[in-house]
Amino acid sequence: MTDLVDGAPRALARQLLATLDRDTPRLERIDNYVQGKHDDPYMPAFADDEYRLLAKRAISNWMPLLVGTPAQALYVDSFRRGRTVDTQPAAQLPEWRHWQQSRLDARQAAIHRGALTFGHSFALTEKVKGKVRTKGLSAMRTSAVYEDPANDLVPYAALTVTRRPTGDLPGVARMWDAASEYRVTFKSFTDAASVRVSRVRRHGCSECPVTRFCAAVDLEGRTVGVIEPMIALQNRINQTIFDLLVAQTYASFKVRTATGMAPPIKRDADGEPILDDNGQPIPLPVNVNAKRFLFAEDPDVKFDSLAETPLGGFIDSIDMSIRHLSAISQTPPHHLLGQIANLSAEALLAAETALSRKIAEFRAMFGEAWERVFRVAAELAGDTAAAEDYAGEVLWRDMEMRSLAQSADGLGKLAESLSIPKRGLWSRVPGVTATEIREWEQIREDDDAELQLAQSIRRATPEPAAEPVAA
């Protein structure tokens, strides 16, 4: 590290820390809802411990499902360069080797889920011990500044906190601009005077090596995920379930009443009534259950009952709120309600249409970010041509569930009627991965080689002479 850097880097660090301080309450609220730490339902101010226990049990956390449903359909399966003259398979491309060495087959899910949850997440591409690696950065610890946040893919600078300040121990962060990496120390996000910046090294890239993944971004540069718009609906569901539990606990059964009859009271050994603090006799509990009859000797005693509170209205209200959650979040209702009985293939496809469109939008947004990651990795690896390849694209795994027989029939018709090469349809087979396709190619090449060898041997072997036919 070199001496203290003043000027622009320090001002950038202050700005980025202030951005984190501004966004932290909002991001923590979103994170709490994903973790099931929701706002308590409304209850009277004098609610006792039993009410508060019911409030805890009323939390029905739908938020992870809203993130997991689209995230489980977002898997980058391969990469294709934009240059048509490049016929290398994806497995041999430096970009894809970088992907595998960074273990992004598994780690991509955390980056996608972070962007879906908070609206954005980040990925850092850097050279570590001579090897180029990419890793995800949390939105709760990372901020970036853009000249045009709505349209720029490349940030002007980015900062991620590696250690939050605790007690006398200052916080530590890493910061990158278009040329260098910096070490930042600070006492708090808001204490601008305590910010210290020192240059660590040149990171080797011509632009900031941090890439932002956005679930959705508007023309003001604001990002929004799938959780924040659904918090109000989640609170409504929790409130209705709480009201249901209260009614179920206190009013879901008939109450037996008796008028004109005094209950038995507690007495001491001498037969005298035992009085409470107010001087009133203490009644004995009346043992009433389904195996006992109530009777009284006094003819003026009357027995009656109070009807239970019907729970059907609460259940219908919960069902309605969940359907609203399904419609607004574009999540198929059968994913939330579990009702898929008697659904035809056409009805199931129609129910999945809105989700498929939302996933297609996420793939477009995340695909641009991954392509930028590949270009940064290529530049750090010294591959200038690949670093300037803006026509490359990531290939997403087909996660739609279709029967193998239905797919085989459709692919066969495409190959026959439209003369599409059969090899070009391999990726359309449900559930097939890029590794399996490469294995199929190798098997086909081996089979072709064996067939050619057999044909060569057959041509080189003379036909046996025909035996003369006896007269």
Coordinates of C-alpha atoms in Angstrom, one line a residue:
M1 CA 0.0 0.0 0.0
T2 CA 1.1 3.6 -0.7
D3 CA 0.6 6.7 1.3
L4 CA -2.7 8.3 2.1
V5 CA -4.7 9.4 -0.9
D6 CA -6.6 12.6 -0.7
G7 CA -9.0 14.2 -3.2
A8 CA -11.4 12.2 -5.4
P9 CA -11.0 8.7 -3.8
R10 CA -11.7 10.0 -0.3
A11 CA -14.7 11.9 -1.6
L12 CA -16.0 8.8 -3.4
A13 CA -15.6 6.7 -0.2
R14 CA -17.6 9.2 1.8
Q15 CA -20.3 9.3 -0.8
L16 CA -20.5 5.5 -1.1
L17 CA -20.6 5.1 2.7
A18 CA -23.4 7.7 2.9
T19 CA -25.3 5.7 0.3
L20 CA -25.0 2.6 2.4
D21 CA -26.2 4.5 5.5
R22 CA -29.2 5.8 3.6
D23 CA -30.2 2.4 2.2
T24 CA -29.4 0.2 5.2
P25 CA -32.8 0.6 7.0
R26 CA -34.7 -0.3 3.9
L27 CA -32.5 -3.2 3.1
E28 CA -32.6 -4.5 6.6
R29 CA -36.4 -4.4 6.6
I30 CA -36.5 -6.4 3.4
D31 CA -34.0 -8.9 4.8
N32 CA -36.1 -9.3 8.0
Y33 CA -39.2 -10.1 6.0
V34 CA -37.3 -12.8 4.0
Q35 CA -36.0 -14.3 7.3
G36 CA -39.6 -14.3 8.8
K37 CA -39.1 -11.4 11.2
H38 CA -42.3 -9.5 10.3
D39 CA -44.1 -6.6 12.0
D40 CA -46.5 -7.8 14.7
P41 CA -50.2 -7.9 13.8
Y42 CA -52.3 -5.2 15.4
M43 CA -53.4 -6.1 18.9
P44 CA -54.8 -4.2 21.9
A45 CA -52.2 -2.2 23.9
F46 CA -53.2 -4.3 27.0
A47 CA -52.7 -7.7 25.2
D48 CA -51.3 -10.4 27.5
D49 CA -48.7 -13.0 26.9
E50 CA -51.2 -15.4 25.4
Y51 CA -52.1 -12.8 22.7
R52 CA -48.4 -12.2 21.9
L53 CA -47.8 -15.9 21.6
L54 CA -50.7 -16.1 19.0
A55 CA -49.1 -13.1 17.2
K56 CA -45.9 -15.0 16.8
R57 CA -47.7 -18.1 15.6
A58 CA -49.6 -16.0 13.0
I59 CA -46.5 -15.2 11.0
S60 CA -46.9 -17.1 7.7
N61 CA -43.8 -16.3 5.7
W62 CA -44.5 -16.3 1.9
M63 CA -41.5 -14.2 1.0
P64 CA -38.9 -17.0 0.4
L65 CA -41.3 -18.6 -2.1
L66 CA -41.6 -15.3 -4.1
V67 CA -37.8 -15.3 -4.4
G68 CA -37.2 -19.0 -4.9
T69 CA -39.8 -19.6 -7.6
P70 CA -38.1 -17.4 -10.3
A71 CA -34.6 -18.0 -8.9
Q72 CA -34.9 -21.8 -9.5
A73 CA -35.4 -21.1 -13.2
L74 CA -32.3 -18.8 -13.5
Y75 CA -29.3 -21.1 -14.2
V76 CA -26.6 -20.1 -16.7
D77 CA -25.8 -23.2 -18.5
S78 CA -23.2 -22.1 -21.1
F79 CA -21.7 -19.2 -23.0
R80 CA -21.5 -18.4 -26.7
R81 CA -19.1 -16.0 -28.2
G82 CA -20.5 -13.5 -30.7
R83 CA -17.8 -14.0 -33.4
T84 CA -19.2 -16.4 -35.9
V85 CA -15.7 -17.6 -36.9
D86 CA -15.1 -18.9 -33.4
T87 CA -16.3 -22.6 -33.4
Q88 CA -14.7 -23.6 -30.1
P89 CA -17.2 -25.5 -27.8
A90 CA -18.1 -23.6 -24.6
A91 CA -16.1 -26.0 -22.4
Q92 CA -12.8 -24.9 -24.2
L93 CA -13.5 -21.2 -24.0
P94 CA -11.4 -19.2 -21.4
E95 CA -14.5 -17.4 -20.3
W96 CA -16.2 -20.7 -19.4
R97 CA -13.1 -22.0 -17.7
H98 CA -13.1 -18.9 -15.5
W99 CA -16.8 -19.6 -14.7
Q100 CA -16.0 -23.1 -13.6
Q101 CA -12.9 -22.1 -11.6
S102 CA -15.0 -19.5 -9.8
R103 CA -17.5 -22.2 -8.9
L104 CA -20.3 -20.1 -10.4
D105 CA -22.4 -23.1 -11.2
A106 CA -23.5 -23.0 -7.6
R107 CA -22.6 -19.4 -6.6
Q108 CA -24.7 -17.8 -9.3
A109 CA -27.8 -18.7 -7.3
A110 CA -26.8 -16.5 -4.4
I111 CA -26.2 -13.5 -6.8
H112 CA -29.5 -14.0 -8.5
R113 CA -31.4 -14.4 -5.2
G114 CA -29.7 -11.3 -3.8
A115 CA -30.9 -9.3 -6.8
L116 CA -34.4 -10.6 -6.6
T117 CA -34.6 -9.9 -2.9
F118 CA -33.1 -6.4 -2.6
G119 CA -33.5 -5.3 -6.2
H120 CA -29.8 -5.5 -6.9
S121 CA -26.7 -7.4 -6.0
F122 CA -23.0 -7.2 -7.2
A123 CA -20.3 -9.4 -8.6
L124 CA -16.5 -8.7 -8.2
T125 CA -14.1 -10.0 -10.9
E126 CA -10.5 -9.8 -9.9
K127 CA -7.1 -11.5 -10.3
V128 CA -6.1 -13.4 -7.2
K129 CA -2.6 -15.0 -7.1
G130 CA -2.5 -14.9 -10.9
K131 CA -5.9 -16.4 -11.4
V132 CA -9.1 -14.5 -12.4
R133 CA -12.0 -15.2 -10.1
T134 CA -15.6 -13.8 -9.7
K135 CA -17.6 -13.7 -6.5
G136 CA -20.8 -12.2 -5.3
L137 CA -21.2 -9.1 -3.1
S138 CA -24.2 -8.4 -0.9
A139 CA -26.3 -5.4 -1.5
M140 CA -26.4 -4.8 2.3
R141 CA -22.6 -4.2 2.3
T142 CA -22.0 -2.8 -1.1
S143 CA -22.8 0.4 -3.0
A144 CA -21.9 1.8 -6.3
V145 CA -22.0 5.2 -7.9
Y146 CA -22.8 5.8 -11.6
E147 CA -22.7 8.8 -13.9
D148 CA -26.1 7.7 -15.2
P149 CA -27.5 5.0 -12.8
A150 CA -30.4 4.2 -15.1
N151 CA -28.4 3.4 -18.2
D152 CA -24.8 2.8 -17.3
L153 CA -23.7 -0.8 -17.0
V154 CA -20.2 0.1 -15.7
P155 CA -20.1 1.9 -12.3
Y156 CA -17.8 4.9 -11.8
A157 CA -16.7 3.4 -8.5
A158 CA -17.9 0.7 -6.0
L159 CA -17.3 0.0 -2.3
T160 CA -18.0 -3.1 -0.2
V161 CA -17.7 -3.3 3.6
T162 CA -15.6 -6.2 4.8
R163 CA -15.8 -5.3 8.5
R164 CA -18.4 -3.2 10.2
P165 CA -17.2 -0.8 13.0
T166 CA -17.5 -2.3 16.5
G167 CA -16.6 -0.4 19.6
D168 CA -13.1 1.0 19.2
L169 CA -12.4 -1.2 16.2
P170 CA -12.9 0.8 12.9
G171 CA -14.8 -0.5 9.9
V172 CA -12.9 -1.6 6.9
A173 CA -14.0 -1.6 3.2
R174 CA -12.6 -2.2 -0.2
M175 CA -13.2 0.3 -3.0
W176 CA -12.5 0.3 -6.7
D177 CA -12.6 2.9 -9.4
A178 CA -11.6 2.6 -13.1
A179 CA -7.9 2.1 -12.3
S180 CA -7.1 1.1 -8.7
E181 CA -8.3 -0.7 -5.6
Y182 CA -8.3 1.2 -2.3
R183 CA -8.5 0.3 1.4
V184 CA -11.0 2.4 3.3
T185 CA -11.3 2.7 7.1
F186 CA -14.0 4.5 9.0
K187 CA -15.6 4.8 12.4
S188 CA -19.2 5.0 11.2
F189 CA -21.1 5.4 7.9
T190 CA -21.9 9.0 8.9
D191 CA -18.6 10.1 10.3
A192 CA -17.1 11.6 7.2
A193 CA -14.1 13.1 9.0
S194 CA -12.9 9.6 10.1
V195 CA -12.7 8.2 6.6
R196 CA -9.2 7.2 5.5
V197 CA -8.3 6.0 2.0
S198 CA -5.1 4.3 0.9
R199 CA -4.3 2.9 -2.5
V200 CA -3.6 -0.9 -2.5
R201 CA -2.8 -1.7 -6.2
R202 CA -3.9 -1.3 -9.8
H203 CA -6.5 -3.9 -10.4
G204 CA -5.5 -4.4 -14.1
C205 CA -8.8 -3.6 -15.7
S206 CA -9.7 -0.5 -17.8
E207 CA -13.0 0.0 -15.8
C208 CA -14.4 -0.7 -12.4
P209 CA -14.4 -4.5 -12.0
V210 CA -17.7 -4.6 -10.0
T211 CA -20.8 -5.5 -12.0
R212 CA -24.4 -4.7 -10.8
F213 CA -27.2 -7.3 -11.2
C214 CA -30.6 -5.6 -11.2
A215 CA -34.0 -7.3 -11.0
A216 CA -35.6 -4.2 -12.3
V217 CA -34.4 -0.6 -12.7
D218 CA -36.4 2.5 -13.8
L219 CA -35.3 5.6 -15.5
E220 CA -34.5 7.3 -12.2
G221 CA -31.9 4.5 -11.5
R222 CA -34.0 3.0 -8.7
T223 CA -34.0 -0.8 -8.3
V224 CA -36.8 -2.9 -6.8
G225 CA -36.9 -6.6 -6.1
V226 CA -39.8 -8.9 -5.6
I227 CA -40.1 -8.5 -1.7
E228 CA -40.6 -4.9 -1.0
P229 CA -43.9 -4.4 -3.0
M230 CA -45.3 -7.5 -1.3
I231 CA -44.8 -6.4 2.3
A232 CA -48.2 -4.8 2.7
L233 CA -49.9 -8.0 1.4
Q234 CA -47.8 -10.1 3.7
N235 CA -48.9 -8.0 6.6
R236 CA -52.5 -8.4 5.6
I237 CA -52.2 -12.2 5.5
N238 CA -50.5 -12.2 9.0
Q239 CA -53.2 -10.0 10.4
T240 CA -56.0 -12.2 9.1
I241 CA -54.3 -15.4 10.4
F242 CA -53.9 -13.7 13.8
D243 CA -57.6 -12.8 13.9
L244 CA -58.3 -16.4 12.9
L245 CA -56.2 -17.8 15.7
V246 CA -57.8 -15.5 18.3
A247 CA -61.3 -16.5 17.2
Q248 CA -60.2 -20.2 17.1
T249 CA -58.7 -20.0 20.6
Y250 CA -61.4 -18.0 22.4
A251 CA -64.7 -18.3 20.5
S252 CA -64.7 -21.4 18.2
F253 CA -66.7 -23.5 20.7
K254 CA -70.1 -23.3 22.3
V255 CA -70.2 -21.7 25.7
R256 CA -72.6 -23.3 28.2
T257 CA -74.4 -20.9 30.5
A258 CA -76.5 -21.4 33.7
T259 CA -78.6 -18.7 35.4
G260 CA -80.3 -18.8 38.7
M261 CA -77.8 -21.2 40.2
A262 CA -75.0 -20.4 42.7
P263 CA -71.8 -22.3 42.1
P264 CA -70.3 -24.4 45.0
I265 CA -67.7 -22.5 47.0
K266 CA -64.6 -23.5 48.8
R267 CA -64.9 -24.2 52.5
D268 CA -62.4 -24.8 55.3
A269 CA -62.2 -27.8 57.7
D270 CA -65.0 -26.3 59.8
G271 CA -67.3 -25.8 56.8
E272 CA -66.9 -22.1 56.7
P273 CA -66.6 -20.3 53.3
I274 CA -63.0 -19.4 52.2
L275 CA -63.0 -15.7 51.2
D276 CA -60.7 -14.0 48.6
D277 CA -58.9 -10.6 49.1
N278 CA -62.2 -8.8 48.5
G279 CA -64.1 -10.7 51.1
Q280 CA -66.0 -12.8 48.5
P281 CA -66.4 -16.6 48.6
I282 CA -64.1 -18.4 46.2
P283 CA -66.2 -20.6 43.8
L284 CA -65.1 -24.1 43.0
P285 CA -64.4 -24.9 39.3
V286 CA -67.3 -26.7 37.6
N287 CA -66.2 -29.8 35.8
V288 CA -68.2 -29.7 32.5
N289 CA -67.4 -32.0 29.6
A290 CA -69.1 -34.2 27.0
K291 CA -69.6 -37.1 29.5
R292 CA -71.4 -35.1 32.1
F293 CA -75.0 -33.7 32.4
L294 CA -75.9 -30.4 34.1
F295 CA -78.9 -30.5 36.4
A296 CA -80.3 -28.3 39.2
E297 CA -82.8 -28.9 42.0
D298 CA -84.2 -25.3 41.7
P299 CA -86.9 -25.1 39.0
D300 CA -85.9 -21.5 38.3
V301 CA -82.5 -22.5 37.0
K302 CA -82.1 -22.1 33.3
F303 CA -79.5 -23.6 31.1
D304 CA -78.5 -22.2 27.7
S305 CA -75.5 -21.8 25.3
L306 CA -73.7 -19.2 23.3
A307 CA -73.0 -20.0 19.7
E308 CA -69.4 -20.4 18.5
T309 CA -67.9 -17.9 16.1
P310 CA -67.8 -19.3 12.5
L311 CA -64.3 -19.4 11.1
G312 CA -65.2 -19.7 7.4
G313 CA -65.0 -16.0 6.8
F314 CA -61.4 -15.8 8.1
I315 CA -60.4 -18.7 5.9
D316 CA -62.0 -17.2 2.8
S317 CA -60.2 -13.9 3.6
I318 CA -56.8 -15.7 3.8
D319 CA -57.5 -17.4 0.5
M320 CA -58.4 -14.1 -1.1
S321 CA -55.2 -12.4 0.2
I322 CA -53.0 -15.2 -1.1
R323 CA -54.7 -15.0 -4.5
H324 CA -54.0 -11.2 -4.5
L325 CA -50.4 -12.0 -3.6
S326 CA -50.3 -14.5 -6.5
A327 CA -51.7 -12.0 -9.1
I328 CA -49.5 -9.0 -8.1
S329 CA -46.3 -11.1 -7.8
Q330 CA -47.0 -13.0 -11.0
T331 CA -46.6 -16.3 -9.1
P332 CA -48.9 -19.1 -10.3
P333 CA -51.7 -19.7 -7.8
H334 CA -51.1 -23.4 -7.6
H335 CA -47.5 -22.6 -6.4
L336 CA -49.0 -20.9 -3.4
L337 CA -52.2 -22.8 -2.7
G338 CA -51.1 -26.2 -3.8
Q339 CA -54.3 -26.8 -5.8
I340 CA -53.4 -28.5 -9.1
A341 CA -56.0 -31.2 -9.2
N342 CA -58.0 -31.6 -12.5
L343 CA -55.8 -29.1 -14.3
S344 CA -55.3 -29.8 -18.0
A345 CA -52.0 -29.2 -19.7
E346 CA -53.4 -26.1 -21.4
A347 CA -54.7 -24.7 -18.2
L348 CA -51.4 -25.4 -16.4
L349 CA -49.5 -23.7 -19.3
A350 CA -51.8 -20.6 -19.1
A351 CA -51.2 -20.4 -15.3
E352 CA -47.4 -20.4 -15.9
T353 CA -47.4 -17.8 -18.6
A354 CA -47.1 -14.7 -16.3
L355 CA -44.2 -16.4 -14.4
S356 CA -42.5 -17.3 -17.7
R357 CA -42.6 -13.7 -18.9
K358 CA -41.2 -12.5 -15.6
I359 CA -38.4 -15.0 -15.8
A360 CA -37.6 -13.9 -19.3
E361 CA -37.3 -10.3 -18.1
F362 CA -34.9 -11.4 -15.3
R363 CA -32.8 -13.4 -17.8
A364 CA -32.5 -10.3 -20.0
M365 CA -31.3 -8.2 -17.1
F366 CA -29.0 -10.7 -15.5
G367 CA -27.7 -11.9 -18.9
E368 CA -26.3 -8.4 -19.7
A369 CA -24.6 -8.4 -16.3
W370 CA -23.0 -11.9 -16.8
E371 CA -21.8 -10.9 -20.3
R372 CA -20.0 -7.9 -18.8
V373 CA -18.5 -10.2 -16.1
F374 CA -17.1 -12.4 -19.0
R375 CA -15.6 -9.4 -20.7
V376 CA -13.9 -8.1 -17.5
A377 CA -12.5 -11.6 -16.8
A378 CA -11.2 -11.8 -20.4
E379 CA -9.5 -8.4 -20.0
L380 CA -7.9 -9.5 -16.8
A381 CA -6.7 -12.7 -18.4
G382 CA -5.1 -10.7 -21.3
D383 CA -7.6 -11.8 -24.0
T384 CA -8.2 -8.5 -25.8
A385 CA -10.4 -9.9 -28.5
A386 CA -12.8 -11.5 -26.0
A387 CA -12.8 -8.4 -23.8
E388 CA -14.2 -6.5 -26.8
D389 CA -16.8 -9.1 -27.8
Y390 CA -20.0 -7.3 -27.1
A391 CA -22.0 -9.9 -29.1
G392 CA -21.4 -12.8 -26.8
E393 CA -24.3 -14.2 -24.9
V394 CA -25.0 -16.5 -22.0
L395 CA -27.2 -19.5 -22.5
W396 CA -29.8 -20.3 -19.9
R397 CA -30.9 -23.8 -18.9
D398 CA -34.4 -24.7 -20.0
M399 CA -36.2 -25.3 -16.7
E400 CA -39.7 -25.7 -18.1
M401 CA -41.3 -29.0 -17.2
R402 CA -42.5 -30.9 -20.2
S403 CA -43.0 -34.6 -20.8
L404 CA -40.3 -36.4 -22.7
A405 CA -42.8 -37.9 -25.1
Q406 CA -44.3 -34.6 -25.9
S407 CA -40.9 -32.9 -26.4
A408 CA -39.7 -35.8 -28.6
D409 CA -42.8 -35.6 -30.8
G410 CA -42.4 -31.8 -31.2
L411 CA -38.7 -31.9 -31.9
G412 CA -39.1 -34.7 -34.4
K413 CA -41.7 -32.6 -36.3
L414 CA -39.4 -29.6 -36.3
A415 CA -36.5 -31.7 -37.7
E416 CA -38.7 -33.2 -40.4
S417 CA -41.0 -30.4 -41.5
L418 CA -38.5 -27.4 -41.2
S419 CA -35.3 -29.4 -42.0
I420 CA -33.7 -28.1 -38.8
P421 CA -30.4 -30.0 -38.1
K422 CA -31.0 -32.6 -35.4
R423 CA -27.9 -31.5 -33.6
G424 CA -29.4 -28.0 -33.3
L425 CA -32.3 -29.4 -31.4
W426 CA -30.3 -31.3 -28.7
S427 CA -30.4 -28.3 -26.4
R428 CA -34.2 -28.4 -26.5
V429 CA -34.4 -31.8 -24.9
P430 CA -36.0 -31.3 -21.4
G431 CA -33.5 -31.3 -18.5
V432 CA -30.4 -31.8 -20.7
T433 CA -27.2 -30.0 -19.6
A434 CA -24.3 -28.6 -21.6
T435 CA -22.1 -31.4 -20.2
E436 CA -24.5 -34.1 -21.5
I437 CA -24.5 -32.5 -24.9
R438 CA -20.7 -32.5 -25.0
E439 CA -20.8 -36.2 -24.0
W440 CA -23.3 -36.9 -26.8
E441 CA -21.1 -35.2 -29.3
Q442 CA -18.1 -37.3 -28.3
I443 CA -20.2 -40.5 -28.5
R444 CA -21.4 -39.5 -31.9
E445 CA -17.8 -38.8 -33.1
D446 CA -16.6 -42.2 -31.7
D447 CA -19.5 -44.0 -33.4
D448 CA -18.8 -42.2 -36.7
A449 CA -15.1 -43.1 -36.5
E450 CA -16.0 -46.8 -35.8
L451 CA -18.5 -46.7 -38.7
Q452 CA -15.9 -45.2 -41.1
L453 CA -13.3 -47.8 -40.0
A454 CA -15.7 -50.6 -40.6
Q455 CA -16.6 -49.3 -44.0
S456 CA -12.9 -48.9 -44.9
I457 CA -12.2 -52.4 -43.9
R458 CA -15.2 -53.7 -45.9
R459 CA -14.0 -51.8 -49.0
A460 CA -10.5 -53.1 -48.7
T461 CA -11.5 -56.7 -48.2
P462 CA -12.0 -58.5 -51.6
E463 CA -15.2 -60.3 -52.1
P464 CA -14.8 -64.1 -51.9
A465 CA -14.9 -65.8 -55.3
A466 CA -18.1 -67.6 -56.2
E467 CA -17.8 -71.4 -56.1
P468 CA -18.5 -73.1 -59.5
V469 CA -21.9 -74.7 -59.7
A470 CA -21.8 -78.4 -60.5
A471 CA -23.5 -79.4 -63.8

